[in-house]
Amino acid sequence: MAIRASGVVLSTSIDVPGRNIDHVIGVVGAEVAIAQNIFKDILNSARDLIGGRSGIIEKTLKQARVDCLAQLRVEATSIDADAVVAVAFNYNQAATGNAGGILFVVATGTAVKFAN
């Protein structure tokens, strides 16, 4: 299944160049929630005081995005889709009330089947 899932085309546009869409199967989505720990939060707080980019958060967000895309492929494969178009991302953060927080990344798109 992982091999087939890797063949699913993902696109942020509403079509795939060179391919005709036969029909829409439905909306697919993937969610990733990543807990931040107190040490990352302390480092990020220090970065906020002095300014600059947070490599720790950037790396975490990138991994969450990559994980979402992989999950979209698996979801599309499970419903026999050839591609997911109009892929969109939504990012959010929630405080947990104690040390750390949670980063959320959600990806959604439209699963489609190509014409033969």
Tab-separated table of N, CA, C and O in Angstrom:
chain	number	residue	atom	x	y	z
A	1	MET	N	0.819	-1.188	0.000
A	1	MET	CA	0.000	0.000	0.000
A	1	MET	C	0.864	1.253	0.000
A	1	MET	O	0.527	2.236	-0.634
A	2	ALA	N	2.000	1.241	0.689
A	2	ALA	CA	2.870	2.413	0.736
A	2	ALA	C	3.419	2.743	-0.640
A	2	ALA	O	3.573	3.899	-0.986
A	3	ILE	N	3.701	1.713	-1.428
A	3	ILE	CA	4.231	1.960	-2.776
A	3	ILE	C	3.167	2.622	-3.638
A	3	ILE	O	3.422	3.598	-4.315
A	4	ARG	N	1.936	2.117	-3.589
A	4	ARG	CA	0.834	2.707	-4.354
A	4	ARG	C	0.552	4.124	-3.871
A	4	ARG	O	0.312	5.027	-4.653
A	5	ALA	N	0.591	4.336	-2.567
A	5	ALA	CA	0.302	5.653	-2.017
A	5	ALA	C	1.285	6.689	-2.519
A	5	ALA	O	0.936	7.840	-2.718
A	6	SER	N	2.536	6.283	-2.747
A	6	SER	CA	3.537	7.247	-3.201
A	6	SER	C	3.271	7.714	-4.624
A	6	SER	O	3.792	8.731	-5.045
A	7	GLY	N	2.433	6.988	-5.374
A	7	GLY	CA	2.119	7.371	-6.746
A	7	GLY	C	0.971	8.358	-6.871
A	7	GLY	O	0.683	8.841	-7.959
A	8	VAL	N	0.303	8.684	-5.780
A	8	VAL	CA	-0.805	9.632	-5.809
A	8	VAL	C	-0.241	11.041	-5.999
A	8	VAL	O	0.667	11.459	-5.293
A	9	VAL	N	-0.771	11.747	-6.987
A	9	VAL	CA	-0.326	13.111	-7.275
A	9	VAL	C	-1.014	14.077	-6.308
A	9	VAL	O	-2.218	13.989	-6.091
A	10	LEU	N	-0.241	14.979	-5.727
A	10	LEU	CA	-0.779	16.034	-4.867
A	10	LEU	C	-0.525	17.374	-5.530
A	10	LEU	O	0.575	17.628	-6.016
A	11	SER	N	-1.537	18.232	-5.550
A	11	SER	CA	-1.403	19.529	-6.206
A	11	SER	C	-2.198	20.590	-5.461
A	11	SER	O	-3.324	20.336	-5.024
A	12	THR	N	-1.597	21.770	-5.337
A	12	THR	CA	-2.328	22.884	-4.729
A	12	THR	C	-3.238	23.569	-5.749
A	12	THR	O	-4.097	24.356	-5.365
A	13	SER	N	-3.068	23.262	-7.019
A	13	SER	CA	-3.940	23.847	-8.041
A	13	SER	C	-5.187	22.975	-8.209
A	13	SER	O	-5.301	21.904	-7.613
A	14	ILE	N	-6.116	23.422	-9.036
A	14	ILE	CA	-7.363	22.683	-9.207
A	14	ILE	C	-7.291	21.637	-10.311
A	14	ILE	O	-8.282	20.980	-10.604
A	15	ASP	N	-6.121	21.487	-10.906
A	15	ASP	CA	-5.953	20.460	-11.937
A	15	ASP	C	-4.521	19.936	-11.900
A	15	ASP	O	-3.700	20.392	-11.111
A	16	VAL	N	-4.250	18.963	-12.756
A	16	VAL	CA	-2.911	18.409	-12.893
A	16	VAL	C	-2.526	18.563	-14.364
A	16	VAL	O	-3.198	17.994	-15.235
A	17	PRO	N	-1.501	19.344	-14.667
A	17	PRO	CA	-1.114	19.561	-16.060
A	17	PRO	C	-0.878	18.240	-16.804
A	17	PRO	O	-0.241	17.320	-16.284
A	18	GLY	N	-1.464	18.156	-17.994
A	18	GLY	CA	-1.293	16.974	-18.827
A	18	GLY	C	-2.218	15.821	-18.492
A	18	GLY	O	-2.159	14.771	-19.123
A	19	ARG	N	-3.064	15.990	-17.495
A	19	ARG	CA	-4.004	14.928	-17.105
A	19	ARG	C	-5.412	15.493	-17.087
A	19	ARG	O	-5.636	16.630	-16.681
A	20	ASN	N	-6.368	14.695	-17.517
A	20	ASN	CA	-7.779	15.086	-17.467
A	20	ASN	C	-8.442	14.392	-16.289
A	20	ASN	O	-8.282	13.180	-16.096
A	21	ILE	N	-9.190	15.138	-15.534
A	21	ILE	CA	-9.905	14.580	-14.397
A	21	ILE	C	-11.245	14.036	-14.876
A	21	ILE	O	-12.024	14.755	-15.500
A	22	ASP	N	-11.475	12.766	-14.587
A	22	ASP	CA	-12.725	12.119	-14.980
A	22	ASP	C	-13.842	12.457	-14.001
A	22	ASP	O	-14.931	12.845	-14.398
A	23	HIS	N	-13.554	12.292	-12.707
A	23	HIS	CA	-14.573	12.604	-11.715
A	23	HIS	C	-13.961	12.847	-10.340
A	23	HIS	O	-12.844	12.432	-10.057
A	24	VAL	N	-14.735	13.547	-9.530
A	24	VAL	CA	-14.352	13.840	-8.152
A	24	VAL	C	-14.841	12.700	-7.271
A	24	VAL	O	-15.995	12.272	-7.387
A	25	ILE	N	-13.973	12.239	-6.399
A	25	ILE	CA	-14.362	11.180	-5.461
A	25	ILE	C	-14.855	11.789	-4.155
A	25	ILE	O	-15.885	11.393	-3.626
A	26	GLY	N	-14.127	12.773	-3.640
A	26	GLY	CA	-14.551	13.410	-2.405
A	26	GLY	C	-13.422	14.160	-1.731
A	26	GLY	O	-12.297	14.189	-2.221
A	27	VAL	N	-13.735	14.743	-0.603
A	27	VAL	CA	-12.759	15.507	0.171
A	27	VAL	C	-11.968	14.551	1.053
A	27	VAL	O	-12.540	13.635	1.658
A	28	VAL	N	-10.656	14.753	1.108
A	28	VAL	CA	-9.796	13.989	2.006
A	28	VAL	C	-9.052	14.968	2.900
A	28	VAL	O	-8.859	16.134	2.551
A	29	GLY	N	-8.656	14.481	4.052
A	29	GLY	CA	-7.946	15.338	4.989
A	29	GLY	C	-6.958	14.557	5.819
A	29	GLY	O	-7.033	13.334	5.929
A	30	ALA	N	-6.019	15.286	6.382
A	30	ALA	CA	-5.014	14.700	7.268
A	30	ALA	C	-4.711	15.709	8.361
A	30	ALA	O	-4.671	16.912	8.110
A	31	GLU	N	-4.499	15.199	9.549
A	31	GLU	CA	-4.222	16.060	10.695
A	31	GLU	C	-2.986	15.553	11.417
A	31	GLU	O	-2.818	14.352	11.585
A	32	VAL	N	-2.144	16.484	11.821
A	32	VAL	CA	-0.972	16.148	12.620
A	32	VAL	C	-0.936	17.112	13.798
A	32	VAL	O	-1.041	18.320	13.622
A	33	ALA	N	-0.808	16.565	15.001
A	33	ALA	CA	-0.675	17.371	16.215
A	33	ALA	C	0.655	16.998	16.852
A	33	ALA	O	0.912	15.829	17.119
A	34	ILE	N	1.484	17.989	17.072
A	34	ILE	CA	2.817	17.744	17.622
A	34	ILE	C	2.961	18.521	18.924
A	34	ILE	O	2.817	19.745	18.952
A	35	ALA	N	3.238	17.796	19.995
A	35	ALA	CA	3.425	18.419	21.304
A	35	ALA	C	4.811	19.040	21.370
A	35	ALA	O	5.804	18.436	20.959
A	36	GLN	N	4.854	20.257	21.866
A	36	GLN	CA	6.121	20.932	22.121
A	36	GLN	C	6.474	20.686	23.578
A	36	GLN	O	5.593	20.603	24.422
A	37	ASN	N	7.755	20.603	23.875
A	37	ASN	CA	8.124	20.393	25.276
A	37	ASN	C	8.681	21.672	25.883
A	37	ASN	O	8.934	22.652	25.193
A	38	ILE	N	8.873	21.660	27.166
A	38	ILE	CA	9.305	22.860	27.895
A	38	ILE	C	10.647	23.383	27.404
A	38	ILE	O	10.872	24.584	27.329
A	39	PHE	N	11.556	22.483	27.012
A	39	PHE	CA	12.881	22.917	26.572
A	39	PHE	C	12.795	23.673	25.246
A	39	PHE	O	13.429	24.704	25.059
A	40	LYS	N	11.972	23.183	24.318
A	40	LYS	CA	11.768	23.899	23.060
A	40	LYS	C	11.118	25.244	23.316
A	40	LYS	O	11.455	26.244	22.696
A	41	ASP	N	10.148	25.273	24.233
A	41	ASP	CA	9.459	26.527	24.545
A	41	ASP	C	10.410	27.554	25.148
A	41	ASP	O	10.337	28.738	24.842
A	42	ILE	N	11.309	27.104	26.030
A	42	ILE	CA	12.288	28.020	26.631
A	42	ILE	C	13.201	28.584	25.552
A	42	ILE	O	13.454	29.787	25.500
A	43	LEU	N	13.683	27.726	24.658
A	43	LEU	CA	14.556	28.186	23.573
A	43	LEU	C	13.825	29.156	22.654
A	43	LEU	O	14.386	30.159	22.213
A	44	ASN	N	12.556	28.865	22.369
A	44	ASN	CA	11.779	29.754	21.506
A	44	ASN	C	11.475	31.075	22.188
A	44	ASN	O	11.451	32.122	21.546
A	45	SER	N	11.257	31.054	23.499
A	45	SER	CA	11.033	32.303	24.241
A	45	SER	C	12.271	33.181	24.189
A	45	SER	O	12.179	34.395	24.020
A	46	ALA	N	13.440	32.571	24.319
A	46	ALA	CA	14.696	33.325	24.226
A	46	ALA	C	14.838	33.918	22.825
A	46	ALA	O	15.248	35.058	22.652
A	47	ARG	N	14.471	33.157	21.812
A	47	ARG	CA	14.550	33.623	20.424
A	47	ARG	C	13.605	34.816	20.230
A	47	ARG	O	13.930	35.764	19.530
A	48	ASP	N	12.431	34.769	20.883
A	48	ASP	CA	11.484	35.885	20.786
A	48	ASP	C	12.088	37.167	21.350
A	48	ASP	O	11.848	38.255	20.836
A	49	LEU	N	12.851	37.044	22.418
A	49	LEU	CA	13.447	38.224	23.047
A	49	LEU	C	14.531	38.856	22.184
A	49	LEU	O	14.655	40.075	22.120
A	50	ILE	N	15.339	38.025	21.534
A	50	ILE	CA	16.456	38.562	20.751
A	50	ILE	C	16.143	38.694	19.269
A	50	ILE	O	16.886	39.304	18.533
A	51	GLY	N	15.043	38.115	18.846
A	51	GLY	CA	14.653	38.196	17.443
A	51	GLY	C	15.287	37.094	16.616
A	51	GLY	O	16.132	36.348	17.080
A	52	GLY	N	14.842	36.975	15.387
A	52	GLY	CA	15.390	35.968	14.478
A	52	GLY	C	14.431	34.815	14.269
A	52	GLY	O	13.347	34.756	14.830
A	53	ARG	N	14.875	33.877	13.448
A	53	ARG	CA	14.060	32.730	13.097
A	53	ARG	C	14.264	31.610	14.102
A	53	ARG	O	15.336	31.449	14.665
A	54	SER	N	13.226	30.819	14.293
A	54	SER	CA	13.306	29.676	15.191
A	54	SER	C	13.462	28.407	14.368
A	54	SER	O	12.491	27.884	13.810
A	55	GLY	N	14.682	27.916	14.289
A	55	GLY	CA	14.958	26.694	13.538
A	55	GLY	C	14.219	25.496	14.097
A	55	GLY	O	13.803	24.604	13.352
A	56	ILE	N	14.020	25.471	15.410
A	56	ILE	CA	13.326	24.352	16.052
A	56	ILE	C	11.881	24.286	15.568
A	56	ILE	O	11.392	23.234	15.159
A	57	ILE	N	11.197	25.425	15.595
A	57	ILE	CA	9.798	25.450	15.158
A	57	ILE	C	9.698	25.207	13.657
A	57	ILE	O	8.812	24.483	13.192
A	58	GLU	N	10.593	25.796	12.875
A	58	GLU	CA	10.562	25.587	11.427
A	58	GLU	C	10.721	24.111	11.082
A	58	GLU	O	10.013	23.588	10.223
A	59	LYS	N	11.631	23.437	11.750
A	59	LYS	CA	11.848	22.008	11.508
A	59	LYS	C	10.610	21.205	11.896
A	59	LYS	O	10.187	20.296	11.177
A	60	THR	N	10.000	21.562	13.025
A	60	THR	CA	8.798	20.869	13.495
A	60	THR	C	7.642	21.065	12.518
A	60	THR	O	6.927	20.114	12.179
A	61	LEU	N	7.446	22.296	12.047
A	61	LEU	CA	6.371	22.572	11.093
A	61	LEU	C	6.592	21.855	9.765
A	61	LEU	O	5.648	21.329	9.166
A	62	LYS	N	7.843	21.816	9.311
A	62	LYS	CA	8.141	21.128	8.061
A	62	LYS	C	7.822	19.646	8.187
A	62	LYS	O	7.207	19.054	7.289
A	63	GLN	N	8.215	19.028	9.300
A	63	GLN	CA	7.939	17.609	9.495
A	63	GLN	C	6.438	17.354	9.562
A	63	GLN	O	5.940	16.377	9.000
A	64	ALA	N	5.697	18.234	10.210
A	64	ALA	CA	4.243	18.085	10.288
A	64	ALA	C	3.620	18.191	8.898
A	64	ALA	O	2.704	17.427	8.558
A	65	ARG	N	4.125	19.118	8.078
A	65	ARG	CA	3.605	19.264	6.706
A	65	ARG	C	3.882	18.014	5.887
A	65	ARG	O	3.000	17.495	5.190
A	66	VAL	N	5.102	17.488	5.985
A	66	VAL	CA	5.478	16.271	5.257
A	66	VAL	C	4.602	15.096	5.703
A	66	VAL	O	4.120	14.311	4.886
A	67	ASP	N	4.361	14.988	7.012
A	67	ASP	CA	3.510	13.920	7.542
A	67	ASP	C	2.078	14.050	7.030
A	67	ASP	O	1.437	13.054	6.685
A	68	CYS	N	1.571	15.286	6.961
A	68	CYS	CA	0.218	15.514	6.433
A	68	CYS	C	0.117	15.076	4.973
A	68	CYS	O	-0.860	14.432	4.587
A	69	LEU	N	1.108	15.423	4.187
A	69	LEU	CA	1.084	15.034	2.776
A	69	LEU	C	1.107	13.515	2.624
A	69	LEU	O	0.392	12.954	1.790
A	70	ALA	N	1.905	12.849	3.433
A	70	ALA	CA	1.951	11.379	3.390
A	70	ALA	C	0.589	10.796	3.764
A	70	ALA	O	0.113	9.845	3.124
A	71	GLN	N	-0.055	11.366	4.776
A	71	GLN	CA	-1.382	10.888	5.177
A	71	GLN	C	-2.433	11.150	4.099
A	71	GLN	O	-3.330	10.334	3.881
A	72	LEU	N	-2.322	12.290	3.409
A	72	LEU	CA	-3.251	12.559	2.302
A	72	LEU	C	-3.127	11.492	1.226
A	72	LEU	O	-4.133	11.032	0.673
A	73	ARG	N	-1.897	11.106	0.925
A	73	ARG	CA	-1.678	10.055	-0.077
A	73	ARG	C	-2.319	8.739	0.357
A	73	ARG	O	-2.944	8.043	-0.441
A	74	VAL	N	-2.169	8.394	1.623
A	74	VAL	CA	-2.762	7.151	2.133
A	74	VAL	C	-4.289	7.232	2.066
A	74	VAL	O	-4.954	6.282	1.639
A	75	GLU	N	-4.853	8.366	2.477
A	75	GLU	CA	-6.306	8.551	2.409
A	75	GLU	C	-6.796	8.422	0.965
A	75	GLU	O	-7.807	7.774	0.696
A	76	ALA	N	-6.096	9.054	0.035
A	76	ALA	CA	-6.489	8.998	-1.374
A	76	ALA	C	-6.403	7.572	-1.911
A	76	ALA	O	-7.273	7.127	-2.661
A	77	THR	N	-5.371	6.863	-1.519
A	77	THR	CA	-5.209	5.478	-1.957
A	77	THR	C	-6.353	4.608	-1.445
A	77	THR	O	-6.861	3.747	-2.164
A	78	SER	N	-6.785	4.858	-0.215
A	78	SER	CA	-7.843	4.035	0.380
A	78	SER	C	-9.177	4.169	-0.347
A	78	SER	O	-10.036	3.291	-0.236
A	79	ILE	N	-9.360	5.263	-1.094
A	79	ILE	CA	-10.600	5.443	-1.866
A	79	ILE	C	-10.340	5.374	-3.371
A	79	ILE	O	-11.149	5.814	-4.173
A	80	ASP	N	-9.175	4.822	-3.731
A	80	ASP	CA	-8.793	4.577	-5.130
A	80	ASP	C	-8.689	5.851	-5.973
A	80	ASP	O	-9.034	5.861	-7.150
A	81	ALA	N	-8.204	6.918	-5.369
A	81	ALA	CA	-8.014	8.174	-6.103
A	81	ALA	C	-6.644	8.173	-6.788
A	81	ALA	O	-5.704	7.540	-6.312
A	82	ASP	N	-6.547	8.883	-7.893
A	82	ASP	CA	-5.279	9.043	-8.595
A	82	ASP	C	-4.532	10.286	-8.141
A	82	ASP	O	-3.321	10.376	-8.279
A	83	ALA	N	-5.294	11.267	-7.640
A	83	ALA	CA	-4.680	12.535	-7.248
A	83	ALA	C	-5.533	13.230	-6.192
A	83	ALA	O	-6.703	12.907	-6.009
A	84	VAL	N	-4.903	14.197	-5.529
A	84	VAL	CA	-5.606	15.104	-4.630
A	84	VAL	C	-5.270	16.508	-5.106
A	84	VAL	O	-4.100	16.891	-5.151
A	85	VAL	N	-6.292	17.243	-5.513
A	85	VAL	CA	-6.092	18.604	-6.021
A	85	VAL	C	-6.624	19.603	-5.000
A	85	VAL	O	-7.330	19.241	-4.061
A	86	ALA	N	-6.287	20.858	-5.224
A	86	ALA	CA	-6.715	21.956	-4.345
A	86	ALA	C	-6.286	21.699	-2.899
A	86	ALA	O	-7.017	21.995	-1.958
A	87	VAL	N	-5.080	21.165	-2.732
A	87	VAL	CA	-4.555	20.898	-1.395
A	87	VAL	C	-4.312	22.226	-0.686
A	87	VAL	O	-3.717	23.150	-1.247
A	88	ALA	N	-4.800	22.322	0.544
A	88	ALA	CA	-4.621	23.524	1.358
A	88	ALA	C	-4.175	23.114	2.752
A	88	ALA	O	-4.546	22.048	3.248
A	89	PHE	N	-3.378	23.970	3.373
A	89	PHE	CA	-2.873	23.724	4.718
A	89	PHE	C	-3.439	24.756	5.685
A	89	PHE	O	-3.658	25.907	5.321
A	90	ASN	N	-3.627	24.327	6.919
A	90	ASN	CA	-4.031	25.217	7.989
A	90	ASN	C	-3.144	24.908	9.187
A	90	ASN	O	-2.992	23.746	9.554
A	91	TYR	N	-2.568	25.946	9.761
A	91	TYR	CA	-1.664	25.795	10.910
A	91	TYR	C	-2.284	26.491	12.114
A	91	TYR	O	-2.878	27.553	11.977
A	92	ASN	N	-2.102	25.868	13.293
A	92	ASN	CA	-2.606	26.483	14.511
A	92	ASN	C	-1.790	25.993	15.692
A	92	ASN	O	-1.084	24.994	15.591
A	93	GLN	N	-1.907	26.689	16.807
A	93	GLN	CA	-1.197	26.320	18.023
A	93	GLN	C	-2.163	26.413	19.185
A	93	GLN	O	-3.001	27.311	19.236
A	94	ALA	N	-2.044	25.476	20.114
A	94	ALA	CA	-2.881	25.498	21.315
A	94	ALA	C	-1.987	25.393	22.538
A	94	ALA	O	-1.042	24.610	22.559
A	95	ALA	N	-2.301	26.205	23.535
A	95	ALA	CA	-1.602	26.096	24.813
A	95	ALA	C	-2.231	24.953	25.590
A	95	ALA	O	-3.440	24.750	25.542
A	96	THR	N	-1.396	24.214	26.307
A	96	THR	CA	-1.912	23.060	27.045
A	96	THR	C	-2.102	23.353	28.519
A	96	THR	O	-2.534	22.493	29.262
A	97	GLY	N	-1.770	24.550	28.967
A	97	GLY	CA	-1.950	24.906	30.365
A	97	GLY	C	-0.773	24.530	31.239
A	97	GLY	O	-0.650	24.978	32.353
A	98	ASN	N	0.089	23.689	30.746
A	98	ASN	CA	1.310	23.364	31.474
A	98	ASN	C	2.487	23.647	30.550
A	98	ASN	O	2.330	24.303	29.538
A	99	ALA	N	3.655	23.181	30.902
A	99	ALA	CA	4.836	23.433	30.070
A	99	ALA	C	4.630	22.800	28.696
A	99	ALA	O	4.288	21.642	28.581
A	100	GLY	N	4.819	23.577	27.682
A	100	GLY	CA	4.682	23.077	26.320
A	100	GLY	C	3.383	23.522	25.691
A	100	GLY	O	2.553	24.186	26.301
A	101	GLY	N	3.191	23.143	24.461
A	101	GLY	CA	1.990	23.464	23.711
A	101	GLY	C	1.853	22.444	22.602
A	101	GLY	O	2.660	21.528	22.488
A	102	ILE	N	0.838	22.605	21.774
A	102	ILE	CA	0.619	21.674	20.677
A	102	ILE	C	0.517	22.466	19.383
A	102	ILE	O	-0.226	23.446	19.297
A	103	LEU	N	1.261	22.037	18.377
A	103	LEU	CA	1.167	22.592	17.030
A	103	LEU	C	0.271	21.678	16.212
A	103	LEU	O	0.437	20.455	16.242
A	104	PHE	N	-0.689	22.274	15.495
A	104	PHE	CA	-1.590	21.513	14.647
A	104	PHE	C	-1.340	21.891	13.193
A	104	PHE	O	-1.239	23.077	12.871
A	105	VAL	N	-1.275	20.890	12.349
A	105	VAL	CA	-1.235	21.121	10.914
A	105	VAL	C	-2.316	20.243	10.299
A	105	VAL	O	-2.390	19.044	10.580
A	106	VAL	N	-3.179	20.868	9.500
A	106	VAL	CA	-4.258	20.149	8.832
A	106	VAL	C	-4.116	20.390	7.336
A	106	VAL	O	-3.894	21.525	6.903
A	107	ALA	N	-4.221	19.322	6.562
A	107	ALA	CA	-4.205	19.435	5.103
A	107	ALA	C	-5.492	18.831	4.569
A	107	ALA	O	-5.917	17.761	5.023
A	108	THR	N	-6.126	19.519	3.622
A	108	THR	CA	-7.325	19.005	2.986
A	108	THR	C	-7.193	19.165	1.476
A	108	THR	O	-6.409	19.985	0.985
A	109	GLY	N	-7.963	18.392	0.753
A	109	GLY	CA	-7.961	18.493	-0.698
A	109	GLY	C	-9.096	17.674	-1.288
A	109	GLY	O	-9.840	17.011	-0.553
A	110	THR	N	-9.197	17.701	-2.593
A	110	THR	CA	-10.248	16.978	-3.310
A	110	THR	C	-9.630	15.789	-4.020
A	110	THR	O	-8.760	15.952	-4.885
A	111	ALA	N	-10.085	14.587	-3.664
A	111	ALA	CA	-9.602	13.367	-4.293
A	111	ALA	C	-10.294	13.197	-5.638
A	111	ALA	O	-11.515	13.342	-5.741
A	112	VAL	N	-9.501	12.891	-6.669
A	112	VAL	CA	-10.049	12.751	-8.021
A	112	VAL	C	-9.514	11.508	-8.713
A	112	VAL	O	-8.486	10.955	-8.320
A	113	LYS	N	-10.234	11.095	-9.733
A	113	LYS	CA	-9.826	9.980	-10.588
A	113	LYS	C	-9.540	10.540	-11.971
A	113	LYS	O	-10.309	11.335	-12.506
A	114	PHE	N	-8.396	10.161	-12.543
A	114	PHE	CA	-8.043	10.616	-13.890
A	114	PHE	C	-8.828	9.847	-14.947
A	114	PHE	O	-9.199	8.687	-14.753
A	115	ALA	N	-9.050	10.501	-16.079
A	115	ALA	CA	-9.633	9.841	-17.232
A	115	ALA	C	-8.568	8.938	-17.858
A	115	ALA	O	-7.383	9.238	-17.801
A	116	ASN	N	-9.004	7.818	-18.431
A	116	ASN	CA	-8.023	6.908	-19.065
A	116	ASN	C	-7.508	7.430	-20.368
A	116	ASN	O	-8.039	8.128	-21.092
